[in-house]
Structures are given as structure tokens and as C-alpha cells.
mmCIF file of C-alpha atoms in Angstrom:
data_model
loop_
_atom_site.group_PDB
_atom_site.id
_atom_site.type_symbol
_atom_site.label_atom_id
_atom_site.label_comp_id
_atom_site.label_asym_id
_atom_site.label_seq_id
_atom_site.Cartn_x
_atom_site.Cartn_y
_atom_site.Cartn_z
ATOM 1 C CA MET A 1 -53.534 24.461 -113.053
ATOM 2 C CA PRO A 2 -54.370 26.681 -115.675
ATOM 3 C CA GLN A 3 -51.165 26.472 -118.075
ATOM 4 C CA ILE A 4 -49.172 29.553 -118.637
ATOM 5 C CA PRO A 5 -47.923 29.988 -122.395
ATOM 6 C CA ASN A 6 -44.275 28.692 -123.324
ATOM 7 C CA GLU A 7 -44.379 27.124 -119.967
ATOM 8 C CA HIS A 8 -42.428 24.101 -119.697
ATOM 9 C CA PRO A 9 -44.785 21.003 -118.984
ATOM 10 C CA THR A 10 -42.509 19.804 -115.279
ATOM 11 C CA LEU A 11 -44.127 23.011 -113.781
ATOM 12 C CA TRP A 12 -47.477 21.965 -114.808
ATOM 13 C CA ILE A 13 -47.234 19.851 -111.332
ATOM 14 C CA ARG A 14 -46.486 23.474 -109.291
ATOM 15 C CA SER A 15 -48.296 23.688 -105.674
ATOM 16 C CA THR A 16 -50.221 20.408 -106.257
ATOM 17 C CA ARG A 17 -48.996 18.822 -103.217
ATOM 18 C CA SER A 18 -49.507 22.401 -100.716
ATOM 19 C CA GLU A 19 -48.030 26.048 -101.120
ATOM 20 C CA SER A 20 -45.376 25.200 -98.165
ATOM 21 C CA LEU A 21 -42.532 26.806 -100.286
ATOM 22 C CA LYS A 22 -44.180 28.808 -102.767
ATOM 23 C CA GLY A 23 -42.513 31.741 -103.887
ATOM 24 C CA LYS A 24 -38.698 30.023 -102.718
ATOM 25 C CA THR A 25 -36.427 29.235 -105.330
ATOM 26 C CA ILE A 26 -33.906 26.486 -104.507
ATOM 27 C CA VAL A 27 -30.859 25.528 -106.397
ATOM 28 C CA LEU A 28 -30.568 22.064 -106.060
ATOM 29 C CA ALA A 29 -26.642 21.313 -106.733
ATOM 30 C CA VAL A 30 -25.893 17.506 -107.959
ATOM 31 C CA THR A 31 -22.254 16.334 -107.560
ATOM 32 C CA GLY A 32 -20.601 12.722 -108.632
ATOM 33 C CA SER A 33 -22.683 9.837 -106.081
ATOM 34 C CA ILE A 34 -24.635 7.025 -107.762
ATOM 35 C CA ALA A 35 -27.523 9.054 -105.399
ATOM 36 C CA ALA A 36 -28.006 12.063 -108.168
ATOM 37 C CA VAL A 37 -30.484 9.863 -109.910
ATOM 38 C CA ARG A 38 -32.668 10.190 -106.804
ATOM 39 C CA THR A 39 -32.755 13.930 -107.695
ATOM 40 C CA VAL A 40 -34.896 13.851 -110.863
ATOM 41 C CA GLU A 41 -38.147 13.038 -108.179
ATOM 42 C CA LEU A 42 -36.806 14.985 -105.723
ATOM 43 C CA ALA A 43 -36.594 18.249 -107.888
ATOM 44 C CA ARG A 44 -40.335 17.652 -108.534
ATOM 45 C CA GLU A 45 -41.179 17.084 -104.889
ATOM 46 C CA PHE A 46 -40.108 20.898 -104.339
ATOM 47 C CA ILE A 47 -41.934 22.262 -107.504
ATOM 48 C CA ARG A 48 -45.514 20.154 -106.176
ATOM 49 C CA ARG A 49 -45.088 21.955 -103.409
ATOM 50 C CA GLY A 50 -44.672 25.646 -105.121
ATOM 51 C CA ALA A 51 -40.461 26.008 -105.470
ATOM 52 C CA ASP A 52 -38.813 27.081 -108.220
ATOM 53 C CA VAL A 53 -36.061 24.807 -109.086
ATOM 54 C CA TYR A 54 -32.791 25.206 -110.591
ATOM 55 C CA ALA A 55 -30.148 22.631 -110.943
ATOM 56 C CA VAL A 56 -26.794 22.869 -110.943
ATOM 57 C CA MET A 57 -23.894 19.708 -111.388
ATOM 58 C CA SER A 58 -20.323 19.227 -110.891
ATOM 59 C CA GLU A 59 -18.647 16.920 -113.768
ATOM 60 C CA GLY A 60 -19.276 13.756 -111.780
ATOM 61 C CA ALA A 61 -22.565 14.052 -111.803
ATOM 62 C CA GLY A 62 -22.749 14.077 -115.146
ATOM 63 C CA TRP A 63 -21.422 10.318 -115.500
ATOM 64 C CA ILE A 64 -23.985 9.642 -113.260
ATOM 65 C CA ILE A 65 -27.432 11.510 -114.530
ATOM 66 C CA ASN A 66 -27.522 13.357 -117.940
ATOM 67 C CA PRO A 67 -27.934 16.878 -117.664
ATOM 68 C CA MET A 68 -31.527 16.650 -119.457
ATOM 69 C CA ALA A 69 -33.427 14.569 -116.423
ATOM 70 C CA LEU A 70 -32.741 17.929 -114.821
ATOM 71 C CA HIS A 71 -33.576 20.263 -117.071
ATOM 72 C CA TYR A 72 -37.116 17.436 -117.280
ATOM 73 C CA ALA A 73 -37.053 17.605 -113.612
ATOM 74 C CA THR A 74 -36.886 21.322 -113.066
ATOM 75 C CA GLY A 75 -38.400 22.790 -115.889
ATOM 76 C CA ASN A 76 -35.370 25.325 -116.379
ATOM 77 C CA GLU A 77 -31.592 24.748 -117.959
ATOM 78 C CA VAL A 78 -28.943 22.750 -116.264
ATOM 79 C CA ILE A 79 -26.321 25.025 -115.484
ATOM 80 C CA THR A 80 -23.218 22.332 -116.197
ATOM 81 C CA GLU A 81 -20.225 25.504 -116.046
ATOM 82 C CA ILE A 82 -19.638 28.922 -114.796
ATOM 83 C CA THR A 83 -19.852 31.656 -117.888
ATOM 84 C CA GLY A 84 -20.209 35.172 -118.747
ATOM 85 C CA LYS A 85 -23.424 35.112 -116.882
ATOM 86 C CA VAL A 86 -21.860 34.427 -113.663
ATOM 87 C CA GLU A 87 -24.507 32.393 -112.603
ATOM 88 C CA HIS A 88 -23.025 31.508 -108.845
ATOM 89 C CA VAL A 89 -23.631 35.343 -108.028
ATOM 90 C CA GLU A 90 -27.327 35.425 -110.049
ATOM 91 C CA PHE A 91 -28.058 33.434 -107.509
ATOM 92 C CA PHE A 92 -26.118 33.611 -103.931
ATOM 93 C CA GLY A 93 -24.798 36.736 -104.448
ATOM 94 C CA ASN A 94 -25.581 40.032 -101.863
ATOM 95 C CA LEU A 95 -28.193 40.551 -105.192
ATOM 96 C CA GLY A 96 -28.823 36.808 -106.182
ATOM 97 C CA ARG A 97 -32.676 36.200 -106.259
ATOM 98 C CA ALA A 98 -32.652 32.455 -104.358
ATOM 99 C CA ASP A 99 -33.577 31.452 -101.223
ATOM 100 C CA LEU A 100 -31.503 27.976 -101.051
ATOM 101 C CA LEU A 101 -28.990 26.127 -102.074
ATOM 102 C CA LEU A 102 -29.072 22.315 -101.777
ATOM 103 C CA ILE A 103 -25.963 20.296 -102.290
ATOM 104 C CA ALA A 104 -27.689 16.722 -102.965
ATOM 105 C CA PRO A 105 -26.493 14.246 -102.770
ATOM 106 C CA ALA A 106 -22.639 15.612 -101.632
ATOM 107 C CA THR A 107 -19.921 13.281 -101.841
ATOM 108 C CA ALA A 108 -16.829 13.314 -99.598
ATOM 109 C CA ASN A 109 -14.241 15.182 -102.040
ATOM 110 C CA THR A 110 -17.334 17.877 -102.683
ATOM 111 C CA LEU A 111 -17.831 18.230 -98.651
ATOM 112 C CA GLY A 112 -13.823 18.922 -98.690
ATOM 113 C CA LYS A 113 -13.235 21.097 -101.206
ATOM 114 C CA ILE A 114 -16.361 22.891 -99.497
ATOM 115 C CA ALA A 115 -14.623 23.065 -95.798
ATOM 116 C CA ALA A 116 -11.311 24.375 -97.259
ATOM 117 C CA GLY A 117 -12.797 26.973 -99.913
ATOM 118 C CA ILE A 118 -12.017 25.285 -103.074
ATOM 119 C CA ASP A 119 -14.490 25.921 -105.767
ATOM 120 C CA ASP A 120 -12.738 23.970 -108.842
ATOM 121 C CA THR A 121 -16.491 23.000 -109.870
ATOM 122 C CA PRO A 122 -19.814 24.570 -110.721
ATOM 123 C CA VAL A 123 -21.154 23.374 -107.353
ATOM 124 C CA THR A 124 -19.005 24.001 -104.943
ATOM 125 C CA THR A 125 -18.204 27.358 -106.769
ATOM 126 C CA PHE A 126 -22.063 27.612 -106.053
ATOM 127 C CA ALA A 127 -21.361 27.112 -102.493
ATOM 128 C CA THR A 128 -18.396 29.491 -101.744
ATOM 129 C CA THR A 129 -20.437 32.357 -103.109
ATOM 130 C CA ALA A 130 -23.919 30.835 -100.880
ATOM 131 C CA ILE A 131 -21.522 30.727 -98.232
ATOM 132 C CA GLY A 132 -19.367 33.976 -98.488
ATOM 133 C CA ALA A 133 -22.562 35.853 -98.885
ATOM 134 C CA GLY A 134 -24.562 34.220 -95.768
ATOM 135 C CA LYS A 135 -27.279 32.298 -97.860
ATOM 136 C CA PRO A 136 -28.895 29.537 -96.595
ATOM 137 C CA VAL A 137 -26.776 25.997 -97.129
ATOM 138 C CA MET A 138 -27.986 22.339 -96.789
ATOM 139 C CA VAL A 139 -26.176 19.344 -97.479
ATOM 140 C CA VAL A 140 -27.748 15.574 -97.798
ATOM 141 C CA PRO A 141 -24.155 13.606 -98.016
ATOM 142 C CA ALA A 142 -24.021 10.491 -99.723
ATOM 143 C CA MET A 143 -21.124 8.011 -99.762
ATOM 144 C CA HIS A 144 -19.459 4.905 -98.973
ATOM 145 C CA GLU A 145 -19.435 4.535 -94.778
ATOM 146 C CA ASP A 146 -15.761 4.051 -94.318
ATOM 147 C CA MET A 147 -15.584 7.184 -96.738
ATOM 148 C CA TYR A 148 -18.219 9.076 -93.971
ATOM 149 C CA ASN A 149 -16.303 7.894 -91.201
ATOM 150 C CA HIS A 150 -12.510 9.258 -91.695
ATOM 151 C CA PRO A 151 -11.563 11.624 -89.212
ATOM 152 C CA ALA A 152 -10.863 14.408 -91.821
ATOM 153 C CA VAL A 153 -14.759 14.391 -93.367
ATOM 154 C CA MET A 154 -16.084 14.555 -89.423
ATOM 155 C CA GLU A 155 -13.712 17.417 -88.975
ATOM 156 C CA ASN A 156 -15.022 19.164 -92.188
ATOM 157 C CA ILE A 157 -18.836 18.129 -91.813
ATOM 158 C CA GLU A 158 -18.035 19.505 -87.919
ATOM 159 C CA LYS A 159 -16.568 22.942 -89.424
ATOM 160 C CA MET A 160 -19.310 23.633 -91.940
ATOM 161 C CA LYS A 161 -21.919 23.015 -89.571
ATOM 162 C CA GLY A 162 -19.975 25.664 -87.181
ATOM 163 C CA TRP A 163 -20.653 28.070 -90.306
ATOM 164 C CA GLY A 164 -24.601 27.625 -89.784
ATOM 165 C CA ILE A 165 -24.880 24.881 -92.697
ATOM 166 C CA GLY A 166 -27.371 22.618 -91.746
ATOM 167 C CA PHE A 167 -27.086 18.641 -92.979
ATOM 168 C CA ILE A 168 -29.604 15.917 -93.500
ATOM 169 C CA GLY A 169 -28.755 12.454 -93.294
ATOM 170 C CA PRO A 170 -27.685 10.519 -93.908
ATOM 171 C CA ARG A 171 -28.756 7.119 -93.228
ATOM 172 C CA ILE A 172 -26.240 4.222 -92.507
ATOM 173 C CA GLU A 173 -27.498 1.194 -94.341
ATOM 174 C CA GLU A 174 -25.917 -1.881 -96.321
ATOM 175 C CA GLY A 175 -22.327 -0.448 -95.308
ATOM 176 C CA ILE A 176 -23.518 2.811 -97.176
ATOM 177 C CA ALA A 177 -24.004 6.213 -95.434
ATOM 178 C CA LYS A 178 -27.174 6.814 -97.610
ATOM 179 C CA ILE A 179 -29.040 9.701 -99.126
ATOM 180 C CA ALA A 180 -31.846 10.729 -96.786
ATOM 181 C CA GLY A 181 -34.826 9.889 -98.115
ATOM 182 C CA ASN A 182 -36.767 12.167 -100.124
ATOM 183 C CA ASP A 183 -39.583 13.099 -97.593
ATOM 184 C CA GLU A 184 -37.202 13.643 -94.872
ATOM 185 C CA ILE A 185 -35.336 16.208 -97.068
ATOM 186 C CA VAL A 186 -38.164 18.037 -98.535
ATOM 187 C CA LEU A 187 -39.225 18.664 -94.796
ATOM 188 C CA GLU A 188 -36.185 20.123 -93.459
ATOM 189 C CA VAL A 189 -35.915 22.109 -96.526
ATOM 190 C CA GLU A 190 -38.982 23.269 -95.335
ATOM 191 C CA ARG A 191 -38.551 23.896 -92.166
ATOM 192 C CA ALA A 192 -35.465 25.853 -93.001
ATOM 193 C CA ILE A 193 -36.958 28.694 -95.786
ATOM 194 C CA GLY A 194 -40.636 27.806 -95.155
ATOM 195 C CA LYS A 195 -43.236 29.989 -93.404
ATOM 196 C CA ARG A 196 -41.107 29.616 -89.854
ATOM 197 C CA THR A 197 -44.503 31.132 -88.280
ATOM 198 C CA LEU A 198 -43.458 29.230 -85.034
ATOM 199 C CA CYS A 199 -40.186 29.772 -84.174
ATOM 200 C CA GLY A 200 -39.213 29.801 -80.769
ATOM 201 C CA LYS A 201 -43.131 27.568 -79.624
ATOM 202 C CA LYS A 202 -42.904 24.428 -77.988
ATOM 203 C CA ILE A 203 -45.655 22.295 -78.982
ATOM 204 C CA LEU A 204 -46.824 18.959 -77.460
ATOM 205 C CA ILE A 205 -49.415 16.782 -79.367
ATOM 206 C CA THR A 206 -50.917 13.431 -78.170
ATOM 207 C CA SER A 207 -51.309 11.361 -80.839
ATOM 208 C CA GLY A 208 -54.108 7.732 -81.639
ATOM 209 C CA SER A 209 -55.207 5.731 -79.509
ATOM 210 C CA THR A 210 -54.590 4.090 -75.861
ATOM 211 C CA ALA A 211 -54.305 1.066 -75.609
ATOM 212 C CA GLU A 212 -55.556 -1.366 -71.707
ATOM 213 C CA PRO A 213 -53.555 -4.275 -70.908
ATOM 214 C CA ILE A 214 -56.671 -7.100 -70.139
ATOM 215 C CA ASP A 215 -53.675 -9.927 -69.208
ATOM 216 C CA PRO A 216 -50.396 -9.644 -71.051
ATOM 217 C CA ILE A 217 -51.993 -10.684 -74.449
ATOM 218 C CA ARG A 218 -55.266 -8.715 -74.791
ATOM 219 C CA ILE A 219 -56.005 -5.471 -74.872
ATOM 220 C CA LEU A 220 -59.125 -2.850 -74.860
ATOM 221 C CA THR A 221 -58.248 -0.147 -77.315
ATOM 222 C CA ASN A 222 -59.839 1.922 -80.106
ATOM 223 C CA ARG A 223 -60.206 2.856 -84.170
ATOM 224 C CA ALA A 224 -57.506 5.834 -84.108
ATOM 225 C CA SER A 225 -54.771 5.587 -86.231
ATOM 226 C CA GLY A 226 -52.792 9.007 -85.264
ATOM 227 C CA LYS A 227 -52.627 10.090 -88.271
ATOM 228 C CA THR A 228 -53.914 13.340 -87.871
ATOM 229 C CA GLY A 229 -52.002 13.723 -84.739
ATOM 230 C CA ASN A 230 -49.250 12.555 -87.199
ATOM 231 C CA GLU A 231 -50.262 15.284 -89.749
ATOM 232 C CA LEU A 232 -50.112 18.437 -87.102
ATOM 233 C CA ALA A 233 -46.481 17.162 -85.529
ATOM 234 C CA LEU A 234 -44.877 17.416 -89.434
ATOM 235 C CA GLU A 235 -47.150 20.719 -89.707
ATOM 236 C CA ALA A 236 -45.482 22.896 -86.940
ATOM 237 C CA TYR A 237 -42.476 21.303 -87.276
ATOM 238 C CA ARG A 238 -42.675 22.465 -90.894
ATOM 239 C CA ARG A 239 -43.528 26.047 -89.563
ATOM 240 C CA GLY A 240 -40.699 26.353 -86.916
ATOM 241 C CA ALA A 241 -41.735 24.566 -84.059
ATOM 242 C CA GLU A 242 -40.451 22.646 -81.497
ATOM 243 C CA VAL A 243 -42.151 19.433 -81.061
ATOM 244 C CA THR A 244 -43.103 16.785 -79.319
ATOM 245 C CA ILE A 245 -45.273 14.106 -79.652
ATOM 246 C CA VAL A 246 -46.964 11.281 -77.056
ATOM 247 C CA HIS A 247 -48.329 8.382 -78.852
ATOM 248 C CA ARG A 248 -47.806 4.713 -79.143
ATOM 249 C CA ASN A 249 -46.552 4.598 -82.870
ATOM 250 C CA LYS A 250 -43.858 5.759 -84.334
ATOM 251 C CA LEU A 251 -43.526 8.784 -86.699
ATOM 252 C CA GLY A 252 -39.471 8.274 -87.689
ATOM 253 C CA VAL A 253 -38.370 12.300 -88.033
ATOM 254 C CA THR A 254 -35.315 13.199 -86.823
ATOM 255 C CA GLY A 255 -36.080 16.518 -85.257
ATOM 256 C CA ILE A 256 -39.584 15.636 -83.590
ATOM 257 C CA ASN A 257 -38.926 14.185 -79.905
ATOM 258 C CA GLU A 258 -41.203 10.842 -79.593
ATOM 259 C CA ILE A 259 -42.214 9.538 -76.413
ATOM 260 C CA TYR A 260 -44.269 6.283 -75.804
ATOM 261 C CA ALA A 261 -47.060 5.903 -73.714
ATOM 262 C CA GLU A 262 -49.338 2.772 -74.215
ATOM 263 C CA THR A 263 -52.353 3.114 -72.029
ATOM 264 C CA ALA A 264 -54.239 6.676 -70.762
ATOM 265 C CA ALA A 265 -52.366 6.623 -67.376
ATOM 266 C CA GLN A 266 -48.868 6.737 -69.318
ATOM 267 C CA MET A 267 -49.808 8.989 -71.408
ATOM 268 C CA THR A 268 -51.459 11.668 -69.387
ATOM 269 C CA ASP A 269 -48.360 11.090 -67.100
ATOM 270 C CA ALA A 270 -45.824 11.641 -70.031
ATOM 271 C CA VAL A 271 -47.997 15.066 -70.958
ATOM 272 C CA LEU A 272 -48.001 16.440 -67.499
ATOM 273 C CA GLY A 273 -44.310 15.584 -66.912
ATOM 274 C CA GLU A 274 -43.511 17.235 -70.448
ATOM 275 C CA LEU A 275 -45.385 20.434 -69.856
ATOM 276 C CA SER A 276 -43.569 20.823 -66.345
ATOM 277 C CA ALA A 277 -40.296 21.843 -69.524
ATOM 278 C CA GLY A 278 -42.544 24.810 -70.358
ATOM 279 C CA TYR A 279 -44.754 24.476 -73.640
ATOM 280 C CA ASP A 280 -46.940 27.179 -75.010
ATOM 281 C CA VAL A 281 -49.564 24.553 -76.813
ATOM 282 C CA LEU A 282 -50.938 21.357 -75.525
ATOM 283 C CA ILE A 283 -52.876 19.821 -78.809
ATOM 284 C CA SER A 284 -54.716 16.946 -77.698
ATOM 285 C CA SER A 285 -55.682 14.787 -80.531
ATOM 286 C CA ALA A 286 -55.665 11.422 -79.667
ATOM 287 C CA ALA A 287 -58.460 9.320 -78.517
ATOM 288 C CA ILE A 288 -57.776 8.137 -74.966
ATOM 289 C CA ALA A 289 -59.355 5.915 -73.069
ATOM 290 C CA ASP A 290 -62.017 6.477 -70.741
ATOM 291 C CA TYR A 291 -62.193 3.144 -68.667
ATOM 292 C CA THR A 292 -59.513 0.696 -67.816
ATOM 293 C CA ILE A 293 -59.782 -2.737 -66.066
ATOM 294 C CA ASP A 294 -57.091 -3.702 -63.241
ATOM 295 C CA SER A 295 -55.435 -6.565 -65.505
ATOM 296 C CA SER A 296 -54.212 -10.020 -65.205
ATOM 297 C CA ASP A 297 -50.500 -10.784 -64.715
ATOM 298 C CA ARG A 298 -51.323 -13.883 -66.793
ATOM 299 C CA LYS A 299 -52.979 -14.424 -70.027
ATOM 300 C CA ILE A 300 -57.031 -15.055 -69.023
ATOM 301 C CA LYS A 301 -57.960 -18.759 -70.069
ATOM 302 C CA SER A 302 -60.939 -18.900 -73.339
ATOM 303 C CA GLY A 303 -63.431 -20.854 -71.624
ATOM 304 C CA GLU A 304 -67.411 -21.300 -72.968
ATOM 305 C CA GLU A 305 -69.078 -19.079 -70.418
ATOM 306 C CA GLY A 306 -67.279 -15.925 -72.011
ATOM 307 C CA LEU A 307 -65.338 -13.786 -69.782
ATOM 308 C CA LYS A 308 -66.630 -10.400 -67.495
ATOM 309 C CA LEU A 309 -64.645 -7.391 -67.262
ATOM 310 C CA SER A 310 -64.804 -4.636 -64.715
ATOM 311 C CA PHE A 311 -64.161 -1.570 -65.821
ATOM 312 C CA LYS A 312 -62.983 1.727 -63.863
ATOM 313 C CA ASN A 313 -62.755 5.468 -65.472
ATOM 314 C CA THR A 314 -59.275 6.564 -66.408
ATOM 315 C CA ARG A 315 -58.082 10.023 -65.182
ATOM 316 C CA LYS A 316 -59.035 13.371 -67.367
ATOM 317 C CA LEU A 317 -55.671 14.485 -68.892
ATOM 318 C CA ILE A 318 -57.117 17.779 -70.404
ATOM 319 C CA LYS A 319 -58.852 18.468 -66.780
ATOM 320 C CA GLU A 320 -55.510 17.985 -65.340
ATOM 321 C CA ALA A 321 -53.182 19.568 -67.474
ATOM 322 C CA ARG A 322 -55.466 22.295 -66.948
ATOM 323 C CA GLN A 323 -55.365 22.883 -63.153
ATOM 324 C CA ALA A 324 -51.949 22.171 -63.520
ATOM 325 C CA TYR A 325 -50.826 24.577 -66.305
ATOM 326 C CA PRO A 326 -53.612 27.384 -66.773
ATOM 327 C CA GLN A 327 -51.049 29.369 -68.946
ATOM 328 C CA VAL A 328 -50.990 26.375 -71.872
ATOM 329 C CA LYS A 329 -53.018 26.927 -74.740
ATOM 330 C CA ILE A 330 -54.563 23.663 -75.299
ATOM 331 C CA ILE A 331 -56.941 22.431 -78.148
ATOM 332 C CA GLY A 332 -58.924 19.696 -77.527
ATOM 333 C CA PHE A 333 -60.820 16.771 -79.811
ATOM 334 C CA LYS A 334 -64.775 16.283 -79.796
ATOM 335 C CA ALA A 335 -65.425 12.640 -81.421
ATOM 336 C CA GLU A 336 -69.231 11.353 -81.879
ATOM 337 C CA ALA A 337 -70.658 8.290 -84.183
ATOM 338 C CA GLY A 338 -74.664 8.833 -84.686
ATOM 339 C CA VAL A 339 -75.378 11.820 -83.920
ATOM 340 C CA ASP A 340 -76.412 15.228 -86.275
ATOM 341 C CA SER A 341 -74.117 18.452 -87.074
ATOM 342 C CA GLU A 342 -76.288 20.557 -84.550
ATOM 343 C CA GLU A 343 -75.588 17.941 -81.400
ATOM 344 C CA LEU A 344 -72.165 17.569 -82.451
ATOM 345 C CA LEU A 345 -71.618 21.194 -82.072
ATOM 346 C CA LYS A 346 -73.745 21.437 -79.238
ATOM 347 C CA ARG A 347 -71.723 18.732 -77.469
ATOM 348 C CA ALA A 348 -68.448 20.159 -78.443
ATOM 349 C CA ARG A 349 -69.281 23.505 -77.253
ATOM 350 C CA GLN A 350 -70.158 22.239 -73.635
ATOM 351 C CA THR A 351 -66.708 19.994 -73.583
ATOM 352 C CA LEU A 352 -65.069 23.448 -74.889
ATOM 353 C CA GLU A 353 -66.433 25.527 -72.745
ATOM 354 C CA ASN A 354 -66.257 22.871 -69.132
ATOM 355 C CA SER A 355 -63.112 21.593 -69.873
ATOM 356 C CA GLY A 356 -61.436 25.432 -70.256
ATOM 357 C CA LEU A 357 -60.149 24.588 -73.234
ATOM 358 C CA ASP A 358 -58.970 27.608 -76.084
ATOM 359 C CA MET A 359 -60.165 25.438 -79.282
ATOM 360 C CA ILE A 360 -61.685 22.286 -79.886
ATOM 361 C CA VAL A 361 -62.082 19.748 -83.134
ATOM 362 C CA ALA A 362 -65.719 18.128 -83.609
ATOM 363 C CA ASN A 363 -66.052 15.581 -86.003
ATOM 364 C CA GLU A 364 -68.826 12.821 -86.364
ATOM 365 C CA VAL A 365 -66.687 9.574 -87.379
ATOM 366 C CA SER A 366 -69.754 7.107 -87.947
ATOM 367 C CA LYS A 367 -68.472 7.479 -92.016
ATOM 368 C CA GLU A 368 -65.120 8.935 -91.878
ATOM 369 C CA GLY A 369 -62.710 10.155 -89.681
ATOM 370 C CA MET A 370 -61.119 7.296 -87.539
ATOM 371 C CA GLY A 371 -58.365 5.515 -89.897
ATOM 372 C CA THR A 372 -58.860 7.091 -92.728
ATOM 373 C CA ASP A 373 -56.718 9.708 -94.841
ATOM 374 C CA ASN A 374 -59.723 12.258 -94.873
ATOM 375 C CA ASN A 375 -61.543 14.203 -92.484
ATOM 376 C CA SER A 376 -64.678 16.187 -92.176
ATOM 377 C CA ILE A 377 -63.951 18.911 -89.019
ATOM 378 C CA THR A 378 -65.556 22.035 -87.275
ATOM 379 C CA ILE A 379 -63.319 23.999 -85.182
ATOM 380 C CA LEU A 380 -65.291 26.012 -81.906
ATOM 381 C CA TYR A 381 -63.110 28.901 -80.227
ATOM 382 C CA SER A 382 -63.607 29.967 -76.868
ATOM 383 C CA GLY A 383 -64.364 33.127 -78.079
ATOM 384 C CA ASN A 384 -66.692 34.621 -80.118
ATOM 385 C CA LYS A 385 -64.731 33.706 -83.412
ATOM 386 C CA ASP A 386 -66.847 31.926 -85.598
ATOM 387 C CA ASN A 387 -66.787 28.399 -86.209
ATOM 388 C CA ILE A 388 -64.779 26.695 -89.249
ATOM 389 C CA SER A 389 -65.384 23.525 -91.134
ATOM 390 C CA ILE A 390 -62.655 21.817 -92.851
ATOM 391 C CA GLU A 391 -63.121 18.666 -95.286
ATOM 392 C CA GLY A 392 -60.434 17.259 -97.318
ATOM 393 C CA SER A 393 -57.210 15.385 -96.397
ATOM 394 C CA LYS A 394 -55.753 15.418 -92.877
ATOM 395 C CA SER A 395 -52.401 16.918 -94.758
ATOM 396 C CA LEU A 396 -54.957 20.198 -95.329
ATOM 397 C CA ILE A 397 -56.479 19.746 -91.972
ATOM 398 C CA ALA A 398 -53.448 20.402 -90.131
ATOM 399 C CA ASN A 399 -52.313 22.988 -92.054
ATOM 400 C CA VAL A 400 -55.731 24.388 -91.164
ATOM 401 C CA LEU A 401 -55.037 23.967 -87.942
ATOM 402 C CA ILE A 402 -51.825 25.177 -87.397
ATOM 403 C CA ASP A 403 -52.668 28.486 -89.003
ATOM 404 C CA GLU A 404 -55.353 28.772 -86.424
ATOM 405 C CA ILE A 405 -52.942 27.814 -83.640
ATOM 406 C CA THR A 406 -50.450 30.170 -84.930
ATOM 407 C CA ASP A 407 -53.202 33.387 -84.562
ATOM 408 C CA MET A 408 -54.051 32.283 -81.475
ATOM 409 C CA LEU A 409 -50.402 32.538 -80.187
ATOM 410 C CA THR A 410 -49.852 35.955 -81.571
ATOM 411 C CA SER A 411 -50.581 39.399 -79.344
ATOM 412 C CA LYS A 412 -53.427 39.726 -81.235
ATOM 413 C CA GLY A 413 -55.115 36.079 -81.474
ATOM 414 C CA GLU A 414 -54.848 36.526 -77.875
ATOM 415 C CA ASN A 415 -56.688 39.835 -76.720
#
């Protein structure tokens, strides 16, 4: 990115990963947990997504990590005391310029003080001001498990949740309530203060490959990795949607509902069952098997004469979903191999029209797409809108697709 005169070199990484937090100001409040050492990289992850980050530290945090480290990490002077500049009001008064107070890590001591309205450290003073002004506050606890399980700590957390304060983590491991991972923290912050264009929407996604059993050991499957489906689920979640993903992988994001489905039949049944709960969009990105067999209950013995299998067609998920739920917007995927661009788009258009889809994503996968981190796709629409071609990372592709789905869900997109 172009360098700005007198800009701190740390800020040269701004928006290098995405612009999900562009224009947002985050105050990272650090307390005296050993997990404070994680905040240097956490601050930089926010900057990589476009945010401006300022750090405020308690005295205890200064025993763990030097303020110079957070000056380097954020590119801004670190607040270690409240001065005549009334920094807490500058950022979180009624006219304050910050979008979020993120307390990470938060000790049991700090939680107790915030819950009681005590502000005897810079961090708790910031918290009192932000809460009093109704500004967004998120907390990332970190302490020993026994401390976390103390009834007063539990009560304090529930009390603060009742004030609308969001909590991220902790992870209970090795007798410690560990600070949540940076990926989880960043994702929850993006959801809290990011674009929020899908708030109130329910998105159902199928992802990855299915696996048809031959016997208890062998399966028939394909090369689909589920990376695109995972990125779509994450992006929809960032935008504020309620997200369910059906697959045979494991995404492991607390806020995303995951349903395990191995076979094509299991995936179809799971999707139809979920759609009955009322969804706005079905994104069918899974590479669902076209054929299955009657599997053996026992391992088929190896032999020199080889093995002959008799295949039968699987049910068509999109066809059944469209018939049962005509009001749901459905996005399909069309993967081909060994065809030119013209033939790819012709086949995709046929599938779009024959299946009653609202949108279809076409890609030729003989060189790239299945199992890779990057892809080249073309989006086709049911109306007169021009096709869109995208080449790049699957996270970039997911971002553009969710943009298009958001537009489709608006009244303008539905007319």
C-alpha cells in the first residue's frame, strides 16, 4: 500500500488481508494476565483488516508486556494513565471516536471491578465510560480455571452479559481458562462492528464432499475440500447472519451451527429438515455424489479378479429443496473439467434455468479449484444481470459472493 508521510511503519500493513474493519477504531484494553503477550499480534490482525487500534493498559499489564511493544503493534501511543486529555472520554464519551472497547485479556480482578462499577485503573475507567455511554464492549477472559469457576466470577460475567457486553471464550485447557484464539476474537469483532448487512437473515450452506460407503472401510468420494463452503460460512457470519453449515468436516466456530452429513442422502435429508425452520438462502456449494451403491455390511475381501460395483443415482438436493421451499433463494455451483469457457457457461446456464436457481457459480476445475486455496469462477444470475468473473483466494471469492447474495436479498435485488 502507498506510504503516508510520517505514518508509523506498522500501519503499512493496513487492509492487507481485508477491509472488513475499514474505518473502525478499536481500543484494545490489556490487563495483567500472562496472555497479554498475545496482544501484539492481535492488534496487528485488526490493522490488517483496516482498523485503527489504540491500546490502554493497566499497571498489572505493564508487568507482563512493555508498553513499547503495543506502541509498535498499534502504531499509536499507549495509554497507561488518565491525563488531562481525559482519554476515556475522548474515545468513549457520548461524542467519543471509538467503535469498540475490547478488553483482552480480562482478569478475574478486572471483571469484578467492571461489574461493581469500580474504575481505579485506566482499563476500568475506559470500561465505566464506555458502558455508561452505551458503546460496544467485548471481553476476552483469561485466568486459571479455578478462578474462572468462582461463583462471584460467574455472577459478574452473567451480570455484564445482561448489560449487553459480549464475551469471547475462554478455552478450558490444562486447568486454565485460556484466552480465545486470535482468529476467533477477530471474527467476533468483525461480526460485532463490521458490515452487518445480513443481520436477521438465515443462511444454510452445504460444503465439501460427500462419501458413499462401499463397505465399513471403503468409500466413494471426490476431491472437494470444503474450503469455499467454510469461507462462505465465515463471511456470512461476519455480516451478522445466522449460519448453519452441513458437511462432513469440522469448522469449529462457536457461533456457526454445524450439522454432520456423510452421504448424499444424509446431506439432502439434513438440508430439507433445516429448511423447514425457515431460511432465507440455501448455498449449495457441496460436491454431492451423483451415484451411490448398496454397501456391504462387512469388508469386501480383496481378490485377484477385481471388484465390480453397481451404481444407482442419488437424489437431487436442489430439485427437492426448490419443490418443497419455492420461496427460498438458492445458489448452486457448477464444476466442470476439460471444457472451454464457452461450454462451461452454457452448461451452467442450463443448470441455472432447469433447476430454478437464483444464482449459479461456475468453475473449471481441471487445473485449480478443488482442494486449492485459490479459484477462478463466474457468477451467473437468473435475471438479466451481467455475469461476474472473479479470480483469487477463496476468501475473496466468498466476500464477493456474499456481497451479491446481500444485494439479491434487498428489495431492489428482488424486483
